[in-house]
Amino acid sequence: MSARCIMILGTSSGAGKSWLATALCRWYANQGLKVAPFKAQNMSNNARVVATPAGEYGEIGSAQYFQALAARAVPDVRMNPLLLKPEADTKSQVIVLGRVDHALSQLPWHGRSQRVWPQIAAALDALRADNDVVVIEGAGSPAEINLMDSDVVNMRVARHAEARCLLVTDIDRGGAFAHLFGTWALLPEEERALIA
């Protein structure tokens, strides 16, 4: 039986996704459930070294590391299968399942997404098989319509996991209700239905 999946989406970067995902990891763990965090793609130079399923070591984003600790789980590269470490304005080091992938690092982003999706889906499926709940964190906004065709972190993940989604925003930034409604309105109808 696959785990129940809860996905935290935001109206923008900095909306509070990471904090809410961390809190939910602890809340579900406190219910006696086996919990794992998941973020398909993280862009950050803040990383932690963790174990791979093969017993080696690799990197994941710090947020997923701390979410794993909140879930009382052992941090694992499958919790953040794709980590982008910015090196310049238009260049990032690409880390797949904890290891630098030099070939992907040389490709433009639109050329990467189809190549990394199988590893992302496999990592998520493995966590779903091993846990009662997977708390998934999106990135940026799911309504960035210029990026929807190459999405590997928001609604593609939600559909794959059949996740119930929570949409969060930062009310202190102003325009929060417009951000919430605008994000919801820009999603296709079948994806709106996933938002609780």
mmCIF file with all atom_site columns, N, CA and C in Angstrom, residues 91-123:
data_model
loop_
_atom_site.group_PDB
_atom_site.id
_atom_site.type_symbol
_atom_site.label_atom_id
_atom_site.label_alt_id
_atom_site.label_comp_id
_atom_site.label_asym_id
_atom_site.label_entity_id
_atom_site.label_seq_id
_atom_site.pdbx_PDB_ins_code
_atom_site.Cartn_x
_atom_site.Cartn_y
_atom_site.Cartn_z
_atom_site.occupancy
_atom_site.B_iso_or_equiv
_atom_site.pdbx_formal_charge
_atom_site.auth_seq_id
_atom_site.auth_comp_id
_atom_site.auth_asym_id
_atom_site.auth_atom_id
_atom_site.pdbx_PDB_model_num
ATOM 1  N N  . LYS A 1 91  ? 23.914 29.421 -14.435 1.00 0.00 ? 91  LYS A N  1
ATOM 2  C CA . LYS A 1 91  ? 24.563 28.113 -14.378 1.00 0.00 ? 91  LYS A CA 1
ATOM 3  C C  . LYS A 1 91  ? 24.430 27.508 -12.990 1.00 0.00 ? 91  LYS A C  1
ATOM 4  N N  . SER A 1 92  ? 24.093 26.210 -12.960 1.00 0.00 ? 92  SER A N  1
ATOM 5  C CA . SER A 1 92  ? 23.998 25.496 -11.689 1.00 0.00 ? 92  SER A CA 1
ATOM 6  C C  . SER A 1 92  ? 24.677 24.143 -11.801 1.00 0.00 ? 92  SER A C  1
ATOM 7  N N  . GLN A 1 93  ? 25.247 23.713 -10.687 1.00 0.00 ? 93  GLN A N  1
ATOM 8  C CA . GLN A 1 93  ? 25.731 22.343 -10.595 1.00 0.00 ? 93  GLN A CA 1
ATOM 9  C C  . GLN A 1 93  ? 24.503 21.475 -10.334 1.00 0.00 ? 93  GLN A C  1
ATOM 10 N N  . VAL A 1 94  ? 24.345 20.388 -11.087 1.00 0.00 ? 94  VAL A N  1
ATOM 11 C CA . VAL A 1 94  ? 23.179 19.515 -10.957 1.00 0.00 ? 94  VAL A CA 1
ATOM 12 C C  . VAL A 1 94  ? 23.585 18.275 -10.174 1.00 0.00 ? 94  VAL A C  1
ATOM 13 N N  . ILE A 1 95  ? 22.862 18.029 -9.086  1.00 0.00 ? 95  ILE A N  1
ATOM 14 C CA . ILE A 1 95  ? 23.123 16.866 -8.236  1.00 0.00 ? 95  ILE A CA 1
ATOM 15 C C  . ILE A 1 95  ? 21.885 15.975 -8.292  1.00 0.00 ? 95  ILE A C  1
ATOM 16 N N  . VAL A 1 96  ? 22.058 14.751 -8.754  1.00 0.00 ? 96  VAL A N  1
ATOM 17 C CA . VAL A 1 96  ? 20.962 13.795 -8.887  1.00 0.00 ? 96  VAL A CA 1
ATOM 18 C C  . VAL A 1 96  ? 21.202 12.655 -7.912  1.00 0.00 ? 96  VAL A C  1
ATOM 19 N N  . LEU A 1 97  ? 20.247 12.436 -7.038  1.00 0.00 ? 97  LEU A N  1
ATOM 20 C CA . LEU A 1 97  ? 20.342 11.404 -6.006  1.00 0.00 ? 97  LEU A CA 1
ATOM 21 C C  . LEU A 1 97  ? 21.683 11.481 -5.266  1.00 0.00 ? 97  LEU A C  1
ATOM 22 N N  . GLY A 1 98  ? 22.042 12.719 -4.915  1.00 0.00 ? 98  GLY A N  1
ATOM 23 C CA . GLY A 1 98  ? 23.211 12.943 -4.080  1.00 0.00 ? 98  GLY A CA 1
ATOM 24 C C  . GLY A 1 98  ? 24.524 13.123 -4.797  1.00 0.00 ? 98  GLY A C  1
ATOM 25 N N  . ARG A 1 99  ? 24.576 12.827 -6.094  1.00 0.00 ? 99  ARG A N  1
ATOM 26 C CA . ARG A 1 99  ? 25.831 12.871 -6.845  1.00 0.00 ? 99  ARG A CA 1
ATOM 27 C C  . ARG A 1 99  ? 25.800 13.927 -7.942  1.00 0.00 ? 99  ARG A C  1
ATOM 28 N N  . VAL A 1 100 ? 26.935 14.596 -8.154  1.00 0.00 ? 100 VAL A N  1
ATOM 29 C CA . VAL A 1 100 ? 27.044 15.577 -9.229  1.00 0.00 ? 100 VAL A CA 1
ATOM 30 C C  . VAL A 1 100 ? 26.905 14.852 -10.563 1.00 0.00 ? 100 VAL A C  1
ATOM 31 N N  . ASP A 1 101 ? 26.044 15.398 -11.428 1.00 0.00 ? 101 ASP A N  1
ATOM 32 C CA . ASP A 1 101 ? 25.877 14.875 -12.782 1.00 0.00 ? 101 ASP A CA 1
ATOM 33 C C  . ASP A 1 101 ? 26.435 15.930 -13.735 1.00 0.00 ? 101 ASP A C  1
ATOM 34 N N  . HIS A 1 102 ? 27.670 15.720 -14.183 1.00 0.00 ? 102 HIS A N  1
ATOM 35 C CA . HIS A 1 102 ? 28.349 16.714 -15.021 1.00 0.00 ? 102 HIS A CA 1
ATOM 36 C C  . HIS A 1 102 ? 27.649 16.897 -16.361 1.00 0.00 ? 102 HIS A C  1
ATOM 37 N N  . ALA A 1 103 ? 27.134 15.825 -16.942 1.00 0.00 ? 103 ALA A N  1
ATOM 38 C CA . ALA A 1 103 ? 26.461 15.935 -18.248 1.00 0.00 ? 103 ALA A CA 1
ATOM 39 C C  . ALA A 1 103 ? 25.210 16.799 -18.134 1.00 0.00 ? 103 ALA A C  1
ATOM 40 N N  . LEU A 1 104 ? 24.386 16.575 -17.096 1.00 0.00 ? 104 LEU A N  1
ATOM 41 C CA . LEU A 1 104 ? 23.182 17.392 -16.916 1.00 0.00 ? 104 LEU A CA 1
ATOM 42 C C  . LEU A 1 104 ? 23.532 18.840 -16.585 1.00 0.00 ? 104 LEU A C  1
ATOM 43 N N  . SER A 1 105 ? 24.634 19.040 -15.894 1.00 0.00 ? 105 SER A N  1
ATOM 44 C CA . SER A 1 105 ? 25.047 20.400 -15.540 1.00 0.00 ? 105 SER A CA 1
ATOM 45 C C  . SER A 1 105 ? 25.335 21.234 -16.785 1.00 0.00 ? 105 SER A C  1
ATOM 46 N N  . GLN A 1 106 ? 25.678 20.586 -17.884 1.00 0.00 ? 106 GLN A N  1
ATOM 47 C CA . GLN A 1 106 ? 25.996 21.299 -19.122 1.00 0.00 ? 106 GLN A CA 1
ATOM 48 C C  . GLN A 1 106 ? 24.770 21.579 -19.985 1.00 0.00 ? 106 GLN A C  1
ATOM 49 N N  . LEU A 1 107 ? 23.653 20.894 -19.720 1.00 0.00 ? 107 LEU A N  1
ATOM 50 C CA . LEU A 1 107 ? 22.450 21.067 -20.538 1.00 0.00 ? 107 LEU A CA 1
ATOM 51 C C  . LEU A 1 107 ? 21.644 22.286 -20.107 1.00 0.00 ? 107 LEU A C  1
ATOM 52 N N  . PRO A 1 108 ? 20.944 22.940 -21.056 1.00 0.00 ? 108 PRO A N  1
ATOM 53 C CA . PRO A 1 108 ? 19.980 23.975 -20.645 1.00 0.00 ? 108 PRO A CA 1
ATOM 54 C C  . PRO A 1 108 ? 18.836 23.311 -19.875 1.00 0.00 ? 108 PRO A C  1
ATOM 55 N N  . TRP A 1 109 ? 18.170 24.098 -19.011 1.00 0.00 ? 109 TRP A N  1
ATOM 56 C CA . TRP A 1 109 ? 17.150 23.513 -18.136 1.00 0.00 ? 109 TRP A CA 1
ATOM 57 C C  . TRP A 1 109 ? 16.079 22.737 -18.891 1.00 0.00 ? 109 TRP A C  1
ATOM 58 N N  . HIS A 1 110 ? 15.576 23.287 -19.989 1.00 0.00 ? 110 HIS A N  1
ATOM 59 C CA . HIS A 1 110 ? 14.498 22.594 -20.704 1.00 0.00 ? 110 HIS A CA 1
ATOM 60 C C  . HIS A 1 110 ? 14.956 21.241 -21.236 1.00 0.00 ? 110 HIS A C  1
ATOM 61 N N  . GLY A 1 111 ? 16.254 21.050 -21.402 1.00 0.00 ? 111 GLY A N  1
ATOM 62 C CA . GLY A 1 111 ? 16.764 19.758 -21.833 1.00 0.00 ? 111 GLY A CA 1
ATOM 63 C C  . GLY A 1 111 ? 16.926 18.772 -20.695 1.00 0.00 ? 111 GLY A C  1
ATOM 64 N N  . ARG A 1 112 ? 16.904 19.272 -19.459 1.00 0.00 ? 112 ARG A N  1
ATOM 65 C CA . ARG A 1 112 ? 17.125 18.400 -18.297 1.00 0.00 ? 112 ARG A CA 1
ATOM 66 C C  . ARG A 1 112 ? 15.861 17.722 -17.793 1.00 0.00 ? 112 ARG A C  1
ATOM 67 N N  . SER A 1 113 ? 14.741 18.434 -17.846 1.00 0.00 ? 113 SER A N  1
ATOM 68 C CA . SER A 1 113 ? 13.562 17.984 -17.103 1.00 0.00 ? 113 SER A CA 1
ATOM 69 C C  . SER A 1 113 ? 13.104 16.582 -17.483 1.00 0.00 ? 113 SER A C  1
ATOM 70 N N  . GLN A 1 114 ? 13.072 16.265 -18.756 1.00 0.00 ? 114 GLN A N  1
ATOM 71 C CA . GLN A 1 114 ? 12.624 14.924 -19.149 1.00 0.00 ? 114 GLN A CA 1
ATOM 72 C C  . GLN A 1 114 ? 13.634 13.850 -18.747 1.00 0.00 ? 114 GLN A C  1
ATOM 73 N N  . ARG A 1 115 ? 14.908 14.233 -18.677 1.00 0.00 ? 115 ARG A N  1
ATOM 74 C CA . ARG A 1 115 ? 15.937 13.255 -18.310 1.00 0.00 ? 115 ARG A CA 1
ATOM 75 C C  . ARG A 1 115 ? 15.946 12.967 -16.817 1.00 0.00 ? 115 ARG A C  1
ATOM 76 N N  . VAL A 1 116 ? 15.523 13.926 -15.994 1.00 0.00 ? 116 VAL A N  1
ATOM 77 C CA . VAL A 1 116 ? 15.567 13.704 -14.545 1.00 0.00 ? 116 VAL A CA 1
ATOM 78 C C  . VAL A 1 116 ? 14.247 13.159 -13.984 1.00 0.00 ? 116 VAL A C  1
ATOM 79 N N  . TRP A 1 117 ? 13.151 13.304 -14.729 1.00 0.00 ? 117 TRP A N  1
ATOM 80 C CA . TRP A 1 117 ? 11.858 12.861 -14.192 1.00 0.00 ? 117 TRP A CA 1
ATOM 81 C C  . TRP A 1 117 ? 11.846 11.391 -13.774 1.00 0.00 ? 117 TRP A C  1
ATOM 82 N N  . PRO A 1 118 ? 12.407 10.455 -14.535 1.00 0.00 ? 118 PRO A N  1
ATOM 83 C CA . PRO A 1 118 ? 12.360 9.050  -14.084 1.00 0.00 ? 118 PRO A CA 1
ATOM 84 C C  . PRO A 1 118 ? 12.993 8.833  -12.712 1.00 0.00 ? 118 PRO A C  1
ATOM 85 N N  . GLN A 1 119 ? 14.118 9.506  -12.424 1.00 0.00 ? 119 GLN A N  1
ATOM 86 C CA . GLN A 1 119 ? 14.751 9.360  -11.102 1.00 0.00 ? 119 GLN A CA 1
ATOM 87 C C  . GLN A 1 119 ? 13.905 10.002 -10.007 1.00 0.00 ? 119 GLN A C  1
ATOM 88 N N  . ILE A 1 120 ? 13.290 11.141 -10.326 1.00 0.00 ? 120 ILE A N  1
ATOM 89 C CA . ILE A 1 120 ? 12.429 11.810 -9.354  1.00 0.00 ? 120 ILE A CA 1
ATOM 90 C C  . ILE A 1 120 ? 11.237 10.925 -9.014  1.00 0.00 ? 120 ILE A C  1
ATOM 91 N N  . ALA A 1 121 ? 10.570 10.402 -10.042 1.00 0.00 ? 121 ALA A N  1
ATOM 92 C CA . ALA A 1 121 ? 9.397  9.544  -9.818  1.00 0.00 ? 121 ALA A CA 1
ATOM 93 C C  . ALA A 1 121 ? 9.776  8.285  -9.043  1.00 0.00 ? 121 ALA A C  1
ATOM 94 N N  . ALA A 1 122 ? 10.914 7.685  -9.381  1.00 0.00 ? 122 ALA A N  1
ATOM 95 C CA . ALA A 1 122 ? 11.348 6.463  -8.681  1.00 0.00 ? 122 ALA A CA 1
ATOM 96 C C  . ALA A 1 122 ? 11.650 6.752  -7.212  1.00 0.00 ? 122 ALA A C  1
ATOM 97 N N  . ALA A 1 123 ? 12.283 7.891  -6.926  1.00 0.00 ? 123 ALA A N  1
ATOM 98 C CA . ALA A 1 123 ? 12.581 8.245  -5.531  1.00 0.00 ? 123 ALA A CA 1
ATOM 99 C C  . ALA A 1 123 ? 11.296 8.449  -4.741  1.00 0.00 ? 123 ALA A C  1
#
